[in-house]
PDB file of C-alpha atoms in Angstrom:
ATOM      1  CA  GLY A   1      52.747  69.416  47.310  1.00 52.00           C
ATOM      2  CA  ASP A   2      50.186  72.150  47.996  1.00 51.00           C
ATOM      3  CA  ARG A   3      52.898  74.731  48.724  1.00 49.00           C
ATOM      4  CA  THR A   4      54.669  74.004  45.425  1.00 46.00           C
ATOM      5  CA  ARG A   5      51.405  74.292  43.505  1.00 45.00           C
ATOM      6  CA  SER A   6      50.481  77.534  45.285  1.00 46.00           C
ATOM      7  CA  LEU A   7      53.852  79.114  44.507  1.00 44.00           C
ATOM      8  CA  CYS A   8      53.602  78.051  40.865  1.00 45.00           C
ATOM      9  CA  LEU A   9      50.109  79.474  40.471  1.00 43.00           C
ATOM     10  CA  ASP A  10      51.087  82.743  42.182  1.00 46.00           C
ATOM     11  CA  SER A  11      54.111  83.137  39.911  1.00 42.00           C
ATOM     12  CA  MET A  12      52.014  82.349  36.879  1.00 43.00           C
ATOM     13  CA  GLU A  13      49.396  84.955  37.761  1.00 41.00           C
ATOM     14  CA  LYS A  14      52.093  87.609  38.115  1.00 40.00           C
ATOM     15  CA  ALA A  15      53.660  86.635  34.806  1.00 42.00           C
ATOM     16  CA  ALA A  16      50.296  86.787  33.050  1.00 39.00           C
ATOM     17  CA  LYS A  17      50.100  90.499  33.858  1.00 35.00           C
ATOM     18  CA  ARG A  18      53.249  91.219  31.820  1.00 36.00           C
ATOM     19  CA  ASP A  19      52.723  92.360  28.248  1.00 43.00           C
ATOM     20  CA  CYS A  20      54.130  90.079  25.566  1.00 48.00           C
ATOM     21  CA  ALA A  21      55.611  92.957  23.490  1.00 65.00           C
ATOM     22  CA  THR A  22      54.756  92.910  19.776  1.00 87.00           C
ATOM     23  CA  GLU A  23      52.591  89.895  18.946  1.00 92.00           C
ATOM     24  CA  LEU A  24      51.723  88.590  15.491  1.00 95.00           C
ATOM     25  CA  THR A  25      49.121  85.938  14.714  1.00 95.00           C
ATOM     26  CA  ARG A  26      48.352  83.307  12.128  1.00 96.00           C
ATOM     27  CA  VAL A  27      45.366  81.006  11.803  1.00 96.00           C
ATOM     28  CA  TYR A  28      46.411  77.504  10.783  1.00 97.00           C
ATOM     29  CA  SER A  29      43.962  74.803   9.637  1.00 94.00           C
ATOM     30  CA  THR A  30      44.457  71.248  10.878  1.00 94.00           C
ATOM     31  CA  PRO A  31      42.555  67.942  10.775  1.00 93.00           C
ATOM     32  CA  ILE A  32      41.356  68.686  14.316  1.00 92.00           C
ATOM     33  CA  GLY A  33      40.289  72.265  13.701  1.00 92.00           C
ATOM     34  CA  PRO A  34      41.928  75.652  13.191  1.00 95.00           C
ATOM     35  CA  LEU A  35      44.684  76.811  15.513  1.00 96.00           C
ATOM     36  CA  LYS A  36      45.520  80.393  16.371  1.00 96.00           C
ATOM     37  CA  LEU A  37      49.302  80.840  16.531  1.00 97.00           C
ATOM     38  CA  VAL A  38      50.713  83.840  18.381  1.00 97.00           C
ATOM     39  CA  ALA A  39      54.394  84.829  18.297  1.00 97.00           C
ATOM     40  CA  ASN A  40      56.639  87.634  19.475  1.00 96.00           C
ATOM     41  CA  ALA A  41      60.336  88.302  18.908  1.00 96.00           C
ATOM     42  CA  GLU A  42      61.275  85.566  21.404  1.00 96.00           C
ATOM     43  CA  GLY A  43      59.211  82.744  19.955  1.00 97.00           C
ATOM     44  CA  ILE A  44      55.743  81.179  19.942  1.00 98.00           C
ATOM     45  CA  CYS A  45      53.790  82.265  23.016  1.00 96.00           C
ATOM     46  CA  THR A  46      50.303  80.872  22.311  1.00 96.00           C
ATOM     47  CA  VAL A  47      48.688  78.040  20.383  1.00 97.00           C
ATOM     48  CA  LYS A  48      44.925  78.100  20.777  1.00 95.00           C
ATOM     49  CA  PHE A  49      42.204  75.837  19.426  1.00 94.00           C
ATOM     50  CA  LEU A  50      39.558  77.971  17.726  1.00 91.00           C
ATOM     51  CA  PHE A  51      35.898  77.049  17.988  1.00 67.00           C
ATOM     52  CA  GLY A  52      33.164  77.955  15.553  1.00 37.00           C
ATOM     53  CA  LYS A  53      32.247  77.293  11.941  1.00 33.00           C
ATOM     54  CA  GLN A  54      35.745  76.104  10.998  1.00 39.00           C
ATOM     55  CA  GLN A  55      35.952  73.557  13.792  1.00 45.00           C
ATOM     56  CA  SER A  56      36.651  70.091  12.405  1.00 44.00           C
ATOM     57  CA  SER A  57      35.479  66.678  13.474  1.00 45.00           C
ATOM     58  CA  PRO A  58      38.390  64.278  14.016  1.00 47.00           C
ATOM     59  CA  ARG A  59      37.745  60.742  12.815  1.00 41.00           C
ATOM     60  CA  ASP A  60      39.223  57.449  13.984  1.00 43.00           C
ATOM     61  CA  ASP A  61      40.596  56.584  10.547  1.00 42.00           C
ATOM     62  CA  GLY A  62      42.730  59.712  10.416  1.00 40.00           C
ATOM     63  CA  SER A  63      40.616  61.471   7.801  1.00 36.00           C
ATOM     64  CA  HIS A  64      39.106  64.836   8.572  1.00 36.00           C
ATOM     65  CA  GLU A  65      36.619  67.436   7.540  1.00 35.00           C
ATOM     66  CA  VAL A  66      37.289  71.123   8.044  1.00 33.00           C
ATOM     67  CA  ILE A  67      34.370  73.397   7.286  1.00 28.00           C
ATOM     68  CA  GLY A  68      35.782  76.464   5.594  1.00 30.00           C
ATOM     69  CA  GLN A  69      39.527  76.335   4.927  1.00 33.00           C
ATOM     70  CA  LYS A  70      41.199  73.030   4.169  1.00 33.00           C
ATOM     71  CA  GLY A  71      44.740  71.782   3.916  1.00 36.00           C
ATOM     72  CA  SER A  72      47.924  72.753   5.712  1.00 39.00           C
ATOM     73  CA  GLY A  73      49.214  76.187   6.556  1.00 41.00           C
ATOM     74  CA  LYS A  74      51.870  75.950   3.847  1.00 39.00           C
ATOM     75  CA  ASP A  75      49.527  75.002   1.003  1.00 36.00           C
ATOM     76  CA  THR A  76      46.754  77.490   1.608  1.00 35.00           C
ATOM     77  CA  LYS A  77      48.594  80.258   3.475  1.00 37.00           C
ATOM     78  CA  HIS A  78      46.244  80.364   6.436  1.00 36.00           C
ATOM     79  CA  THR A  79      47.152  83.792   7.726  1.00 35.00           C
ATOM     80  CA  SER A  80      45.308  86.388   9.695  1.00 35.00           C
ATOM     81  CA  HIS A  81      46.314  90.032   9.600  1.00 35.00           C
ATOM     82  CA  SER A  82      44.341  90.822  12.730  1.00 37.00           C
ATOM     83  CA  GLN A  83      45.773  91.481  16.197  1.00 45.00           C
ATOM     84  CA  GLY A  84      49.104  92.829  15.040  1.00 46.00           C
ATOM     85  CA  SER A  85      49.963  90.787  11.942  1.00 50.00           C
ATOM     86  CA  VAL A  86      51.784  92.833   9.298  1.00 61.00           C
ATOM     87  CA  PRO A  87      53.242  92.269   5.815  1.00 61.00           C
ATOM     88  CA  SER A  88      56.915  91.227   6.021  1.00 61.00           C
ATOM     89  CA  ASP A  89      58.117  94.109   3.823  1.00 71.00           C
ATOM     90  CA  THR A  90      56.906  96.722   6.325  1.00 80.00           C
ATOM     91  CA  ALA A  91      57.703  94.799   9.507  1.00 78.00           C
ATOM     92  CA  SER A  92      59.960  96.130  12.244  1.00 90.00           C
ATOM     93  CA  PRO A  93      62.977  94.049  13.401  1.00 92.00           C
ATOM     94  CA  GLU A  94      60.910  92.565  16.250  1.00 93.00           C
ATOM     95  CA  GLU A  95      58.030  91.807  13.909  1.00 93.00           C
ATOM     96  CA  ARG A  96      60.366  90.114  11.417  1.00 94.00           C
ATOM     97  CA  LYS A  97      61.640  87.869  14.205  1.00 95.00           C
ATOM     98  CA  ALA A  98      58.056  87.002  15.144  1.00 95.00           C
ATOM     99  CA  LEU A  99      57.217  86.298  11.494  1.00 95.00           C
ATOM    100  CA  GLY A 100      60.227  84.005  11.288  1.00 96.00           C
ATOM    101  CA  HIS A 101      59.095  82.065  14.361  1.00 97.00           C
ATOM    102  CA  LEU A 102      55.617  81.707  12.852  1.00 97.00           C
ATOM    103  CA  GLU A 103      57.070  80.302   9.612  1.00 97.00           C
ATOM    104  CA  VAL A 104      59.181  77.785  11.534  1.00 98.00           C
ATOM    105  CA  CYS A 105      56.115  76.817  13.564  1.00 98.00           C
ATOM    106  CA  ILE A 106      53.976  76.354  10.440  1.00 97.00           C
ATOM    107  CA  ASN A 107      56.662  74.202   8.792  1.00 97.00           C
ATOM    108  CA  TRP A 108      56.836  72.041  11.919  1.00 98.00           C
ATOM    109  CA  LEU A 109      53.049  71.724  12.113  1.00 98.00           C
ATOM    110  CA  ASP A 110      52.895  70.846   8.399  1.00 97.00           C
ATOM    111  CA  ALA A 111      55.273  67.939   9.015  1.00 97.00           C
ATOM    112  CA  TYR A 112      53.435  66.907  12.185  1.00 98.00           C
ATOM    113  CA  PHE A 113      49.997  66.743  10.603  1.00 97.00           C
ATOM    114  CA  ASP A 114      51.042  65.241   7.256  1.00 96.00           C
ATOM    115  CA  GLY A 115      52.908  62.495   9.129  1.00 96.00           C
ATOM    116  CA  SER A 116      56.426  63.337   7.928  1.00 96.00           C
ATOM    117  CA  LEU A 117      57.735  64.783  11.205  1.00 97.00           C
ATOM    118  CA  LEU A 118      59.913  61.801  12.121  1.00 96.00           C
ATOM    119  CA  LYS A 119      61.312  61.535   8.585  1.00 94.00           C
ATOM    120  CA  LEU A 120      62.035  65.230   8.033  1.00 95.00           C
ATOM    121  CA  SER A 121      62.857  66.323  11.618  1.00 95.00           C
ATOM    122  CA  PRO A 122      62.141  70.019  10.990  1.00 97.00           C
ATOM    123  CA  PRO A 123      63.216  72.432  13.733  1.00 97.00           C
ATOM    124  CA  LYS A 124      60.669  73.350  16.378  1.00 97.00           C
ATOM    125  CA  PRO A 125      60.251  77.081  17.018  1.00 97.00           C
ATOM    126  CA  PRO A 126      61.441  78.566  20.314  1.00 97.00           C
ATOM    127  CA  LEU A 127      58.687  78.497  22.906  1.00 96.00           C
ATOM    128  CA  VAL A 128      57.799  81.357  25.248  1.00 95.00           C
ATOM    129  CA  PHE A 129      56.470  80.146  28.591  1.00 91.00           C
ATOM    130  CA  PRO A 130      54.521  82.521  30.869  1.00 81.00           C
ATOM    131  CA  THR A 131      56.792  81.725  33.820  1.00 72.00           C
ATOM    132  CA  GLU A 132      60.554  81.423  34.165  1.00 64.00           C
ATOM    133  CA  GLY A 133      62.455  79.460  36.780  1.00 69.00           C
ATOM    134  CA  THR A 134      59.431  77.705  38.294  1.00 88.00           C
ATOM    135  CA  PHE A 135      58.448  74.073  38.589  1.00 92.00           C
ATOM    136  CA  PHE A 136      55.753  74.645  35.971  1.00 93.00           C
ATOM    137  CA  HIS A 137      58.440  75.802  33.536  1.00 92.00           C
ATOM    138  CA  THR A 138      60.407  72.612  34.228  1.00 94.00           C
ATOM    139  CA  VAL A 139      57.321  70.480  33.616  1.00 95.00           C
ATOM    140  CA  TRP A 140      56.573  72.196  30.300  1.00 95.00           C
ATOM    141  CA  SER A 141      60.175  71.956  29.120  1.00 94.00           C
ATOM    142  CA  THR A 142      60.292  68.268  30.071  1.00 96.00           C
ATOM    143  CA  LEU A 143      57.012  67.575  28.304  1.00 96.00           C
ATOM    144  CA  ALA A 144      58.166  69.447  25.182  1.00 95.00           C
ATOM    145  CA  SER A 145      61.185  67.133  24.986  1.00 95.00           C
ATOM    146  CA  THR A 146      59.145  63.906  24.894  1.00 96.00           C
ATOM    147  CA  GLY A 147      59.131  61.964  21.655  1.00 96.00           C
ATOM    148  CA  VAL A 148      56.353  61.368  19.152  1.00 97.00           C
ATOM    149  CA  GLY A 149      54.267  58.385  20.227  1.00 95.00           C
ATOM    150  CA  GLU A 150      55.414  58.439  23.855  1.00 96.00           C
ATOM    151  CA  ARG A 151      52.921  58.291  26.692  1.00 95.00           C
ATOM    152  CA  LEU A 152      53.598  58.984  30.343  1.00 95.00           C
ATOM    153  CA  SER A 153      51.612  59.372  33.542  1.00 95.00           C
ATOM    154  CA  TYR A 154      51.463  62.438  35.758  1.00 94.00           C
ATOM    155  CA  GLY A 155      53.669  60.645  38.278  1.00 95.00           C
ATOM    156  CA  GLU A 156      56.242  59.771  35.631  1.00 96.00           C
ATOM    157  CA  LEU A 157      56.289  63.349  34.395  1.00 97.00           C
ATOM    158  CA  ALA A 158      56.739  64.580  37.965  1.00 96.00           C
ATOM    159  CA  LYS A 159      59.721  62.256  38.397  1.00 96.00           C
ATOM    160  CA  LEU A 160      61.282  63.382  35.111  1.00 96.00           C
ATOM    161  CA  SER A 161      60.738  66.995  36.194  1.00 95.00           C
ATOM    162  CA  GLY A 162      62.730  66.437  39.383  1.00 95.00           C
ATOM    163  CA  ASN A 163      59.977  66.098  41.986  1.00 95.00           C
ATOM    164  CA  PRO A 164      58.438  62.590  42.149  1.00 94.00           C
ATOM    165  CA  LYS A 165      55.923  63.686  44.798  1.00 93.00           C
ATOM    166  CA  ALA A 166      54.500  66.578  42.765  1.00 94.00           C
ATOM    167  CA  ALA A 167      52.050  64.686  40.534  1.00 93.00           C
ATOM    168  CA  ARG A 168      49.229  67.045  41.532  1.00 91.00           C
ATOM    169  CA  ALA A 169      51.296  70.127  40.663  1.00 93.00           C
ATOM    170  CA  VAL A 170      52.178  68.469  37.354  1.00 94.00           C
ATOM    171  CA  GLY A 171      48.463  68.092  36.670  1.00 91.00           C
ATOM    172  CA  GLN A 172      47.993  71.821  37.240  1.00 91.00           C
ATOM    173  CA  ALA A 173      50.926  72.610  34.936  1.00 92.00           C
ATOM    174  CA  VAL A 174      49.514  70.415  32.177  1.00 91.00           C
ATOM    175  CA  LYS A 175      46.164  72.212  32.434  1.00 88.00           C
ATOM    176  CA  LYS A 176      47.632  75.708  32.561  1.00 85.00           C
ATOM    177  CA  HIS A 177      50.055  75.892  29.654  1.00 84.00           C
ATOM    178  CA  SER A 178      49.106  77.686  26.436  1.00 92.00           C
ATOM    179  CA  LEU A 179      51.087  75.745  23.812  1.00 96.00           C
ATOM    180  CA  PRO A 180      49.194  72.520  23.001  1.00 95.00           C
ATOM    181  CA  ILE A 181      50.768  70.143  20.462  1.00 97.00           C
ATOM    182  CA  LEU A 182      54.117  71.994  20.685  1.00 97.00           C
ATOM    183  CA  VAL A 183      54.062  71.125  24.382  1.00 96.00           C
ATOM    184  CA  PRO A 184      52.312  67.764  23.925  1.00 96.00           C
ATOM    185  CA  CYS A 185      50.071  67.526  26.978  1.00 95.00           C
ATOM    186  CA  HIS A 186      47.997  64.977  25.049  1.00 96.00           C
ATOM    187  CA  ARG A 187      50.792  62.452  25.779  1.00 96.00           C
ATOM    188  CA  VAL A 188      50.064  62.590  29.519  1.00 95.00           C
ATOM    189  CA  VAL A 189      47.671  59.790  30.482  1.00 93.00           C
ATOM    190  CA  LYS A 190      46.396  58.284  33.699  1.00 89.00           C
ATOM    191  CA  SER A 191      48.593  55.819  35.587  1.00 85.00           C
ATOM    192  CA  GLY A 192      46.215  52.981  34.730  1.00 81.00           C
ATOM    193  CA  GLY A 193      46.585  53.630  31.034  1.00 78.00           C
ATOM    194  CA  GLU A 194      43.304  55.477  30.502  1.00 84.00           C
ATOM    195  CA  VAL A 195      43.563  58.419  28.135  1.00 87.00           C
ATOM    196  CA  GLY A 196      42.175  60.935  30.608  1.00 85.00           C
ATOM    197  CA  ASN A 197      40.819  64.413  29.989  1.00 86.00           C
ATOM    198  CA  TYR A 198      41.919  67.027  27.466  1.00 87.00           C
ATOM    199  CA  SER A 199      40.929  70.687  27.402  1.00 82.00           C
ATOM    200  CA  GLY A 200      41.792  71.463  23.767  1.00 84.00           C
ATOM    201  CA  GLY A 201      39.611  71.129  20.671  1.00 85.00           C
ATOM    202  CA  GLU A 202      36.823  68.630  21.195  1.00 87.00           C
ATOM    203  CA  GLY A 203      38.291  67.270  24.405  1.00 89.00           C
ATOM    204  CA  CYS A 204      38.900  63.534  24.641  1.00 90.00           C
ATOM    205  CA  ASP A 205      38.101  63.003  20.941  1.00 91.00           C
ATOM    206  CA  THR A 206      40.903  65.397  19.998  1.00 93.00           C
ATOM    207  CA  LYS A 207      43.302  63.731  22.444  1.00 94.00           C
ATOM    208  CA  GLN A 208      42.479  60.298  21.039  1.00 94.00           C
ATOM    209  CA  TRP A 209      43.009  61.582  17.501  1.00 95.00           C
ATOM    210  CA  LEU A 210      46.439  62.998  18.366  1.00 96.00           C
ATOM    211  CA  LEU A 211      47.564  59.803  20.093  1.00 96.00           C
ATOM    212  CA  LYS A 212      46.392  57.619  17.195  1.00 96.00           C
ATOM    213  CA  HIS A 213      47.967  59.990  14.672  1.00 97.00           C
ATOM    214  CA  GLU A 214      51.318  59.747  16.458  1.00 97.00           C
ATOM    215  CA  LYS A 215      51.054  55.977  16.623  1.00 96.00           C
ATOM    216  CA  ARG A 216      50.548  55.899  12.839  1.00 96.00           C
ATOM    217  CA  MET A 217      53.534  58.215  12.416  1.00 96.00           C
ATOM    218  CA  VAL A 218      55.785  55.921  14.424  1.00 96.00           C
ATOM    219  CA  LEU A 219      54.614  52.832  12.532  1.00 95.00           C
ATOM    220  CA  SER A 220      55.118  54.480   9.135  1.00 92.00           C
ATOM    221  CA  SER A 221      58.649  55.562  10.019  1.00 87.00           C
ATOM    222  CA  THR A 222      59.880  52.068  10.902  1.00 79.00           C
TER     223      THR A 222
END
């Protein structure tokens, strides 16, 4: 209810004030535009859609056009040495852990976007949520555990998260998290089956692309 949502938001605001220790970044090109990946020694703490000249235009047939860099993170080494990124040979122990999480994340994203995720089952990197022990955390963890190609409503996600009456709070949690794709909020749709809104990339077009891409992945794995 309103009290649950208020407590979650208050806890989240407090957590946002905490520093995330040493953070390293990578810029990773995808069919739906470049992603900024941010990691610390604990895991991946941010995945952010970047806007600008490298933004791509997702197409219904699964093809794509990325202005600037093309291909996957593995093939073209889409790295950024800004905002704390360092060469591995001079990295501190914490930085080496962060670099390792970024490599795991890139390998997982490679498999996701080239359609081999279900066949290869690469490990997903540990995820760092901005809040611990809250209902939002439960929602994000539950959503992260959903399978490729699954779709569920806000009410269904609330039920799976342990509070069937908290669909509105679930909606806030879906909007607030900072790990799109790894925490697949694009799989949450309206109860009537409509795709609904999406705040990442190019909005609904990006959400549609992700859902269709996952449907193709499921079909190709059977």
